[in-house]
Amino acid sequence: MRIATTIFLTDETITPLRLARELEQRGFAGLYLPEHTHIPVSRDTPYPAGGELPPEYGRTLDPFVALAQAAAVTERLALGTGITLVAQHDPIGLAKQIATLDHLSGGRFTLGLGYGWNIEEAADHGVNWSTRRELVRDRMALMRALWSVEPTAYEGEFGSVRASHAYPKPVQAPRGPVNGPRTLIGGAAGPKLFAHIARYADGWLPIGGRGLTESVPKLREAWESAGRDPKQLQVVPYAVLPSPGKLAHYAELGIEEVVLQLPPAGEAEVLRALDAYAEYL
């Protein structure tokens, strides 16, 4: 099982350069970073985990800039987002960012995407909350038109692009209905999410990794009903606090990668956490 990590990198934590070097030297498989552009002070949306929103949410580094630094000082470390708030981006610009990072890192990028939870943050980007899932699906289709080998036009409900020359291209070859980098969708288990995963992703990024015994078979059913190859489905439990029993259970479910949560802290505390996670490598 590949053991990757995630962390809220901020202006107060260990740096991307230092962390990436340590992860690769120690044998960790990857680094995934979250995204929040800003956190409005006036906020009615509750924190999904309950209680007060931790301060690191309002201090996150831009994941693409931070991952570019990480790519520059590593050779094997996988790089990903967990998650990119696709609805909050211009899709033409985002397609260029993603393709450039994937190209420069030699195909090491994974696009973890999600629909968001902070209504006020999304509203500042002009997102209509009730249609955000459809917006994300539309923007993914537009980006994939730009990533196509031949110039391809796209006309969608929320946006369009002319047939265009758009380089670089993501490294990974098209598979099934998907082209572009490895793509995982985050979110809570449910028929709608699983239908979207089967339609335009490589798999699921379940936060915390709870309830997979019941939900993974349902995802596999939706996946196969959409005509996807059962061997290609990827489930990557994300932001996990590990134990030997938990990882053994994931392995029994056929899971090949897990992303462990690191503390949003300075170098000394983060390195201690890596030392503690060494037993799982």
Tab-separated table of N, CA, C and O in Angstrom, residues 164-270:
chain	number	residue	atom	x	y	z
A	164	SER	N	-8.897	24.924	-29.894
A	164	SER	CA	-7.723	25.748	-29.590
A	164	SER	C	-6.443	24.922	-29.548
A	164	SER	O	-6.458	23.717	-29.267
A	165	HIS	N	-5.333	25.602	-29.820
A	165	HIS	CA	-4.022	25.046	-29.523
A	165	HIS	C	-3.747	25.336	-28.051
A	165	HIS	O	-3.713	26.509	-27.644
A	166	ALA	N	-3.563	24.296	-27.278
A	166	ALA	CA	-3.377	24.466	-25.834
A	166	ALA	C	-2.355	23.444	-25.341
A	166	ALA	O	-2.659	22.257	-25.205
A	167	TYR	N	-1.154	23.927	-25.143
A	167	TYR	CA	-0.065	23.075	-24.651
A	167	TYR	C	0.523	23.715	-23.398
A	167	TYR	O	0.371	24.916	-23.201
A	168	PRO	N	1.181	22.899	-22.537
A	168	PRO	CA	1.435	21.465	-22.664
A	168	PRO	C	0.175	20.646	-22.400
A	168	PRO	O	-0.822	21.181	-21.899
A	169	LYS	N	0.255	19.364	-22.722
A	169	LYS	CA	-0.821	18.441	-22.409
A	169	LYS	C	-0.450	17.666	-21.144
A	169	LYS	O	0.728	17.424	-20.884
A	170	PRO	N	-1.443	17.255	-20.349
A	170	PRO	CA	-1.142	16.338	-19.249
A	170	PRO	C	-0.492	15.063	-19.779
A	170	PRO	O	-0.722	14.661	-20.926
A	171	VAL	N	0.294	14.422	-18.940
A	171	VAL	CA	1.114	13.299	-19.380
A	171	VAL	C	0.302	12.025	-19.578
A	171	VAL	O	0.509	11.299	-20.554
A	172	GLN	N	-0.643	11.724	-18.690
A	172	GLN	CA	-1.333	10.440	-18.720
A	172	GLN	C	-2.220	10.305	-19.951
A	172	GLN	O	-2.906	11.250	-20.351
A	173	ALA	N	-2.210	9.120	-20.548
A	173	ALA	CA	-3.017	8.862	-21.731
A	173	ALA	C	-4.493	8.773	-21.359
A	173	ALA	O	-4.839	8.441	-20.228
A	174	PRO	N	-5.398	9.067	-22.303
A	174	PRO	CA	-6.833	8.920	-22.035
A	174	PRO	C	-7.174	7.496	-21.632
A	174	PRO	O	-6.556	6.531	-22.100
A	175	ARG	N	-8.165	7.336	-20.731
A	175	ARG	CA	-8.651	6.015	-20.318
A	175	ARG	C	-10.159	6.110	-20.120
A	175	ARG	O	-10.637	6.945	-19.353
A	176	GLY	N	-10.863	5.279	-20.879
A	176	GLY	CA	-12.310	5.334	-20.834
A	176	GLY	C	-12.803	6.726	-21.208
A	176	GLY	O	-12.323	7.329	-22.170
A	177	PRO	N	-13.728	7.295	-20.435
A	177	PRO	CA	-14.241	8.630	-20.734
A	177	PRO	C	-13.360	9.751	-20.189
A	177	PRO	O	-13.717	10.921	-20.302
A	178	VAL	N	-12.212	9.413	-19.616
A	178	VAL	CA	-11.391	10.383	-18.896
A	178	VAL	C	-10.105	10.671	-19.656
A	178	VAL	O	-9.432	9.750	-20.122
A	179	ASN	N	-9.774	11.951	-19.781
A	179	ASN	CA	-8.431	12.326	-20.201
A	179	ASN	C	-7.924	13.402	-19.252
A	179	ASN	O	-8.676	13.995	-18.489
A	180	GLY	N	-6.600	13.612	-19.285
A	180	GLY	CA	-5.996	14.525	-18.322
A	180	GLY	C	-5.326	13.764	-17.207
A	180	GLY	O	-5.146	12.541	-17.277
A	181	PRO	N	-4.929	14.461	-16.154
A	181	PRO	CA	-4.227	13.786	-15.055
A	181	PRO	C	-5.158	12.851	-14.293
A	181	PRO	O	-6.394	12.915	-14.430
A	182	ARG	N	-4.577	11.976	-13.500
A	182	ARG	CA	-5.366	11.150	-12.590
A	182	ARG	C	-6.310	12.054	-11.805
A	182	ARG	O	-5.896	13.064	-11.230
A	183	THR	N	-7.601	11.677	-11.790
A	183	THR	CA	-8.634	12.536	-11.214
A	183	THR	C	-9.445	11.767	-10.191
A	183	THR	O	-10.024	10.719	-10.509
A	184	LEU	N	-9.490	12.277	-8.964
A	184	LEU	CA	-10.265	11.685	-7.881
A	184	LEU	C	-11.236	12.731	-7.350
A	184	LEU	O	-10.869	13.898	-7.204
A	185	ILE	N	-12.468	12.309	-7.064
A	185	ILE	CA	-13.476	13.241	-6.553
A	185	ILE	C	-13.694	12.989	-5.070
A	185	ILE	O	-13.906	11.852	-4.645
A	186	GLY	N	-13.640	14.053	-4.276
A	186	GLY	CA	-13.918	13.964	-2.857
A	186	GLY	C	-15.381	14.243	-2.566
A	186	GLY	O	-16.066	14.905	-3.350
A	187	GLY	N	-15.846	13.739	-1.448
A	187	GLY	CA	-17.225	13.993	-1.052
A	187	GLY	C	-17.810	12.820	-0.299
A	187	GLY	O	-17.229	11.730	-0.257
A	188	ALA	N	-18.979	13.046	0.305
A	188	ALA	CA	-19.654	12.011	1.081
A	188	ALA	C	-20.309	10.994	0.157
A	188	ALA	O	-20.803	11.337	-0.925
A	189	ALA	N	-20.336	9.740	0.588
A	189	ALA	CA	-20.918	8.660	-0.201
A	189	ALA	C	-22.374	8.945	-0.534
A	189	ALA	O	-23.125	9.479	0.287
A	190	GLY	N	-22.759	8.596	-1.746
A	190	GLY	CA	-24.143	8.772	-2.154
A	190	GLY	C	-24.301	8.516	-3.636
A	190	GLY	O	-23.316	8.574	-4.390
A	191	PRO	N	-25.510	8.239	-4.102
A	191	PRO	CA	-25.732	7.903	-5.522
A	191	PRO	C	-25.279	8.990	-6.484
A	191	PRO	O	-24.721	8.693	-7.537
A	192	LYS	N	-25.527	10.254	-6.126
A	192	LYS	CA	-25.166	11.343	-7.034
A	192	LYS	C	-23.653	11.458	-7.173
A	192	LYS	O	-23.126	11.586	-8.278
A	193	LEU	N	-22.943	11.401	-6.034
A	193	LEU	CA	-21.487	11.463	-6.092
A	193	LEU	C	-20.935	10.285	-6.878
A	193	LEU	O	-20.059	10.455	-7.743
A	194	PHE	N	-21.432	9.101	-6.620
A	194	PHE	CA	-20.903	7.918	-7.290
A	194	PHE	C	-21.182	7.958	-8.790
A	194	PHE	O	-20.354	7.503	-9.597
A	195	ALA	N	-22.312	8.516	-9.194
A	195	ALA	CA	-22.597	8.658	-10.614
A	195	ALA	C	-21.609	9.605	-11.278
A	195	ALA	O	-21.154	9.361	-12.405
A	196	HIS	N	-21.264	10.686	-10.579
A	196	HIS	CA	-20.293	11.631	-11.135
A	196	HIS	C	-18.903	11.010	-11.223
A	196	HIS	O	-18.184	11.225	-12.207
A	197	ILE	N	-18.508	10.256	-10.198
A	197	ILE	CA	-17.207	9.578	-10.235
A	197	ILE	C	-17.143	8.645	-11.446
A	197	ILE	O	-16.151	8.632	-12.186
A	198	ALA	N	-18.187	7.860	-11.635
A	198	ALA	CA	-18.215	6.908	-12.747
A	198	ALA	C	-18.211	7.616	-14.098
A	198	ALA	O	-17.691	7.081	-15.083
A	199	ARG	N	-18.748	8.830	-14.126
A	199	ARG	CA	-18.870	9.529	-15.402
A	199	ARG	C	-17.576	10.243	-15.810
A	199	ARG	O	-17.229	10.239	-16.999
A	200	TYR	N	-16.844	10.837	-14.845
A	200	TYR	CA	-15.709	11.652	-15.298
A	200	TYR	C	-14.494	11.639	-14.382
A	200	TYR	O	-13.696	12.575	-14.383
A	201	ALA	N	-14.288	10.560	-13.626
A	201	ALA	CA	-13.127	10.504	-12.742
A	201	ALA	C	-12.495	9.114	-12.774
A	201	ALA	O	-13.015	8.178	-13.380
A	202	ASP	N	-11.349	9.012	-12.109
A	202	ASP	CA	-10.667	7.726	-11.948
A	202	ASP	C	-11.006	7.067	-10.617
A	202	ASP	O	-10.649	5.901	-10.405
A	203	GLY	N	-11.651	7.820	-9.712
A	203	GLY	CA	-11.982	7.209	-8.436
A	203	GLY	C	-12.417	8.219	-7.406
A	203	GLY	O	-12.706	9.382	-7.712
A	204	TRP	N	-12.421	7.762	-6.169
A	204	TRP	CA	-13.007	8.483	-5.032
A	204	TRP	C	-11.941	8.817	-4.014
A	204	TRP	O	-11.039	8.020	-3.736
A	205	LEU	N	-12.073	10.001	-3.401
A	205	LEU	CA	-11.192	10.475	-2.348
A	205	LEU	C	-12.047	10.682	-1.091
A	205	LEU	O	-12.426	11.807	-0.765
A	206	PRO	N	-12.390	9.619	-0.367
A	206	PRO	CA	-13.283	9.746	0.794
A	206	PRO	C	-12.551	10.331	2.002
A	206	PRO	O	-11.566	9.760	2.476
A	207	ILE	N	-13.041	11.446	2.498
A	207	ILE	CA	-12.407	12.118	3.627
A	207	ILE	C	-12.564	11.279	4.894
A	207	ILE	O	-13.675	10.902	5.271
A	208	GLY	N	-11.449	10.991	5.552
A	208	GLY	CA	-11.479	10.239	6.797
A	208	GLY	C	-11.543	8.740	6.627
A	208	GLY	O	-11.145	7.989	7.514
A	209	GLY	N	-12.074	8.264	5.521
A	209	GLY	CA	-12.080	6.836	5.245
A	209	GLY	C	-13.047	6.010	6.070
A	209	GLY	O	-12.865	4.807	6.242
A	210	ARG	N	-14.127	6.629	6.583
A	210	ARG	CA	-15.090	5.869	7.381
A	210	ARG	C	-16.183	5.263	6.499
A	210	ARG	O	-16.551	5.820	5.476
A	211	GLY	N	-16.720	4.132	6.942
A	211	GLY	CA	-17.864	3.529	6.274
A	211	GLY	C	-17.587	2.913	4.926
A	211	GLY	O	-18.519	2.682	4.136
A	212	LEU	N	-16.329	2.607	4.637
A	212	LEU	CA	-15.989	2.111	3.310
A	212	LEU	C	-16.503	0.696	3.063
A	212	LEU	O	-16.741	0.321	1.911
A	213	THR	N	-16.672	-0.099	4.110
A	213	THR	CA	-17.178	-1.458	3.935
A	213	THR	C	-18.528	-1.441	3.230
A	213	THR	O	-18.809	-2.274	2.353
A	214	GLU	N	-19.379	-0.472	3.582
A	214	GLU	CA	-20.703	-0.372	2.981
A	214	GLU	C	-20.688	0.407	1.676
A	214	GLU	O	-21.426	0.073	0.735
A	215	SER	N	-19.866	1.431	1.582
A	215	SER	CA	-19.946	2.337	0.438
A	215	SER	C	-19.146	1.881	-0.777
A	215	SER	O	-19.564	2.132	-1.918
A	216	VAL	N	-18.014	1.215	-0.589
A	216	VAL	CA	-17.200	0.813	-1.742
A	216	VAL	C	-17.960	-0.135	-2.676
A	216	VAL	O	-17.913	0.048	-3.904
A	217	PRO	N	-18.684	-1.149	-2.173
A	217	PRO	CA	-19.461	-1.983	-3.103
A	217	PRO	C	-20.497	-1.192	-3.904
A	217	PRO	O	-20.738	-1.498	-5.084
A	218	LYS	N	-21.104	-0.174	-3.292
A	218	LYS	CA	-22.076	0.647	-4.011
A	218	LYS	C	-21.403	1.480	-5.099
A	218	LYS	O	-21.945	1.653	-6.195
A	219	LEU	N	-20.212	1.980	-4.803
A	219	LEU	CA	-19.467	2.715	-5.814
A	219	LEU	C	-19.079	1.785	-6.959
A	219	LEU	O	-19.191	2.159	-8.139
A	220	ARG	N	-18.641	0.582	-6.630
A	220	ARG	CA	-18.266	-0.363	-7.678
A	220	ARG	C	-19.456	-0.703	-8.571
A	220	ARG	O	-19.313	-0.850	-9.789
A	221	GLU	N	-20.629	-0.801	-7.976
A	221	GLU	CA	-21.826	-1.085	-8.769
A	221	GLU	C	-22.129	0.051	-9.737
A	221	GLU	O	-22.428	-0.173	-10.918
A	222	ALA	N	-22.041	1.308	-9.238
A	222	ALA	CA	-22.270	2.464	-10.112
A	222	ALA	C	-21.215	2.539	-11.208
A	222	ALA	O	-21.517	2.872	-12.365
A	223	TRP	N	-19.992	2.230	-10.851
A	223	TRP	CA	-18.863	2.258	-11.782
A	223	TRP	C	-19.075	1.257	-12.926
A	223	TRP	O	-18.964	1.610	-14.101
A	224	GLU	N	-19.409	0.037	-12.579
A	224	GLU	CA	-19.588	-0.996	-13.586
A	224	GLU	C	-20.846	-0.763	-14.415
A	224	GLU	O	-20.876	-1.064	-15.615
A	225	SER	N	-21.882	-0.188	-13.788
A	225	SER	CA	-23.103	0.132	-14.527
A	225	SER	C	-22.850	1.185	-15.599
A	225	SER	O	-23.567	1.251	-16.605
A	226	ALA	N	-21.833	2.028	-15.377
A	226	ALA	CA	-21.468	3.050	-16.355
A	226	ALA	C	-20.528	2.508	-17.430
A	226	ALA	O	-20.067	3.261	-18.291
A	227	GLY	N	-20.236	1.205	-17.365
A	227	GLY	CA	-19.390	0.593	-18.376
A	227	GLY	C	-17.905	0.763	-18.142
A	227	GLY	O	-17.105	0.522	-19.059
A	228	ARG	N	-17.532	1.146	-16.926
A	228	ARG	CA	-16.115	1.334	-16.621
A	228	ARG	C	-15.450	0.008	-16.244
A	228	ARG	O	-16.093	-0.897	-15.690
A	229	ASP	N	-14.174	-0.094	-16.499
A	229	ASP	CA	-13.389	-1.292	-16.189
A	229	ASP	C	-13.244	-1.422	-14.674
A	229	ASP	O	-12.688	-0.533	-14.035
A	230	PRO	N	-13.735	-2.517	-14.076
A	230	PRO	CA	-13.651	-2.661	-12.619
A	230	PRO	C	-12.229	-2.565	-12.078
A	230	PRO	O	-12.026	-2.106	-10.951
A	231	LYS	N	-11.251	-2.978	-12.867
A	231	LYS	CA	-9.860	-2.956	-12.405
A	231	LYS	C	-9.285	-1.542	-12.316
A	231	LYS	O	-8.252	-1.333	-11.683
A	232	GLN	N	-9.948	-0.581	-12.954
A	232	GLN	CA	-9.403	0.775	-12.994
A	232	GLN	C	-9.912	1.680	-11.875
A	232	GLN	O	-9.377	2.770	-11.674
A	233	LEU	N	-10.931	1.249	-11.142
A	233	LEU	CA	-11.470	2.084	-10.062
A	233	LEU	C	-10.460	2.237	-8.938
A	233	LEU	O	-9.888	1.259	-8.456
A	234	GLN	N	-10.257	3.475	-8.499
A	234	GLN	CA	-9.339	3.765	-7.404
A	234	GLN	C	-10.097	4.420	-6.252
A	234	GLN	O	-10.843	5.373	-6.459
A	235	VAL	N	-9.883	3.909	-5.052
A	235	VAL	CA	-10.433	4.498	-3.842
A	235	VAL	C	-9.251	4.839	-2.946
A	235	VAL	O	-8.453	3.961	-2.593
A	236	VAL	N	-9.127	6.126	-2.590
A	236	VAL	CA	-7.972	6.605	-1.828
A	236	VAL	C	-8.464	7.308	-0.573
A	236	VAL	O	-8.809	8.493	-0.608
A	237	PRO	N	-8.546	6.612	0.564
A	237	PRO	CA	-8.953	7.268	1.813
A	237	PRO	C	-8.021	8.441	2.129
A	237	PRO	O	-6.798	8.315	2.045
A	238	TYR	N	-8.620	9.561	2.524
A	238	TYR	CA	-7.897	10.825	2.601
A	238	TYR	C	-7.991	11.434	3.997
A	238	TYR	O	-9.023	11.335	4.659
A	239	ALA	N	-6.889	12.074	4.422
A	239	ALA	CA	-6.822	12.736	5.736
A	239	ALA	C	-7.098	11.729	6.854
A	239	ALA	O	-7.851	11.996	7.783
A	240	VAL	N	-6.443	10.588	6.756
A	240	VAL	CA	-6.643	9.478	7.684
A	240	VAL	C	-5.668	9.583	8.853
A	240	VAL	O	-4.489	9.891	8.665
A	241	LEU	N	-6.159	9.310	10.050
A	241	LEU	CA	-5.308	9.105	11.217
A	241	LEU	C	-5.142	7.598	11.340
A	241	LEU	O	-6.101	6.878	11.636
A	242	PRO	N	-3.940	7.068	11.120
A	242	PRO	CA	-3.791	5.636	10.878
A	242	PRO	C	-3.696	4.787	12.142
A	242	PRO	O	-3.370	5.266	13.225
A	243	SER	N	-3.991	3.524	11.950
A	243	SER	CA	-3.701	2.470	12.914
A	243	SER	C	-3.447	1.219	12.086
A	243	SER	O	-3.927	1.119	10.949
A	244	PRO	N	-2.693	0.242	12.621
A	244	PRO	CA	-2.431	-0.973	11.838
A	244	PRO	C	-3.714	-1.676	11.412
A	244	PRO	O	-3.820	-2.148	10.269
A	245	GLY	N	-4.706	-1.737	12.291
A	245	GLY	CA	-5.955	-2.401	11.946
A	245	GLY	C	-6.696	-1.694	10.842
A	245	GLY	O	-7.287	-2.337	9.954
A	246	LYS	N	-6.689	-0.370	10.875
A	246	LYS	CA	-7.396	0.407	9.850
A	246	LYS	C	-6.768	0.182	8.476
A	246	LYS	O	-7.482	-0.050	7.490
A	247	LEU	N	-5.451	0.221	8.398
A	247	LEU	CA	-4.793	0.042	7.105
A	247	LEU	C	-4.948	-1.393	6.601
A	247	LEU	O	-5.074	-1.618	5.387
A	248	ALA	N	-4.951	-2.353	7.511
A	248	ALA	CA	-5.183	-3.743	7.109
A	248	ALA	C	-6.583	-3.901	6.525
A	248	ALA	O	-6.785	-4.622	5.536
A	249	HIS	N	-7.553	-3.233	7.122
A	249	HIS	CA	-8.926	-3.285	6.609
A	249	HIS	C	-9.010	-2.659	5.225
A	249	HIS	O	-9.678	-3.206	4.323
A	250	TYR	N	-8.334	-1.542	5.012
A	250	TYR	CA	-8.312	-0.931	3.687
A	250	TYR	C	-7.733	-1.909	2.657
A	250	TYR	O	-8.244	-2.026	1.536
A	251	ALA	N	-6.654	-2.598	3.030
A	251	ALA	CA	-6.033	-3.549	2.112
A	251	ALA	C	-7.009	-4.665	1.745
A	251	ALA	O	-7.066	-5.102	0.585
A	252	GLU	N	-7.809	-5.117	2.712
A	252	GLU	CA	-8.809	-6.154	2.438
A	252	GLU	C	-9.855	-5.680	1.432
A	252	GLU	O	-10.417	-6.483	0.689
A	253	LEU	N	-10.111	-4.370	1.407
A	253	LEU	CA	-11.068	-3.797	0.462
A	253	LEU	C	-10.460	-3.554	-0.914
A	253	LEU	O	-11.144	-3.067	-1.817
A	254	GLY	N	-9.184	-3.868	-1.066
A	254	GLY	CA	-8.519	-3.664	-2.347
A	254	GLY	C	-7.946	-2.282	-2.539
A	254	GLY	O	-7.582	-1.904	-3.660
A	255	ILE	N	-7.841	-1.517	-1.469
A	255	ILE	CA	-7.314	-0.154	-1.543
A	255	ILE	C	-5.790	-0.196	-1.595
A	255	ILE	O	-5.148	-0.887	-0.797
A	256	GLU	N	-5.217	0.568	-2.519
A	256	GLU	CA	-3.775	0.513	-2.760
A	256	GLU	C	-3.035	1.779	-2.327
A	256	GLU	O	-1.802	1.814	-2.372
A	257	GLU	N	-3.768	2.807	-1.924
A	257	GLU	CA	-3.130	4.057	-1.477
A	257	GLU	C	-3.971	4.681	-0.383
A	257	GLU	O	-5.206	4.649	-0.442
A	258	VAL	N	-3.304	5.250	0.614
A	258	VAL	CA	-3.992	5.973	1.681
A	258	VAL	C	-3.209	7.249	1.957
A	258	VAL	O	-1.979	7.285	1.843
A	259	VAL	N	-3.933	8.312	2.286
A	259	VAL	CA	-3.317	9.621	2.524
A	259	VAL	C	-3.464	9.953	4.007
A	259	VAL	O	-4.584	10.111	4.506
A	260	LEU	N	-2.347	10.050	4.713
A	260	LEU	CA	-2.337	10.292	6.150
A	260	LEU	C	-2.283	11.795	6.447
A	260	LEU	O	-1.608	12.554	5.744
A	261	GLN	N	-2.985	12.195	7.501
A	261	GLN	CA	-3.057	13.612	7.893
A	261	GLN	C	-1.849	13.994	8.730
A	261	GLN	O	-1.529	13.341	9.726
A	262	LEU	N	-1.174	15.069	8.329
A	262	LEU	CA	-0.087	15.663	9.118
A	262	LEU	C	-0.608	16.904	9.832
A	262	LEU	O	-1.521	17.573	9.346
A	263	PRO	N	-0.019	17.257	10.972
A	263	PRO	CA	-0.466	18.460	11.685
A	263	PRO	C	-0.035	19.726	10.956
A	263	PRO	O	1.051	19.777	10.361
A	264	PRO	N	-0.847	20.798	10.995
A	264	PRO	CA	-0.488	22.071	10.360
A	264	PRO	C	0.474	22.843	11.264
A	264	PRO	O	0.103	23.822	11.903
A	265	ALA	N	1.710	22.400	11.294
A	265	ALA	CA	2.641	22.856	12.331
A	265	ALA	C	4.009	23.172	11.739
A	265	ALA	O	4.249	23.013	10.533
A	266	GLY	N	4.896	23.599	12.607
A	266	GLY	CA	6.259	23.894	12.212
A	266	GLY	C	7.047	22.630	11.924
A	266	GLY	O	6.576	21.508	12.106
A	267	GLU	N	8.291	22.839	11.509
A	267	GLU	CA	9.100	21.726	11.030
A	267	GLU	C	9.293	20.627	12.079
A	267	GLU	O	9.120	19.440	11.784
A	268	ALA	N	9.620	20.992	13.288
A	268	ALA	CA	9.920	19.979	14.304
A	268	ALA	C	8.729	19.066	14.553
A	268	ALA	O	8.870	17.831	14.600
A	269	GLU	N	7.532	19.633	14.684
A	269	GLU	CA	6.352	18.814	14.966
A	269	GLU	C	5.979	17.946	13.768
A	269	GLU	O	5.593	16.779	13.929
A	270	VAL	N	6.096	18.476	12.574
A	270	VAL	CA	5.775	17.692	11.385
A	270	VAL	C	6.750	16.526	11.229
A	270	VAL	O	6.348	15.397	10.910
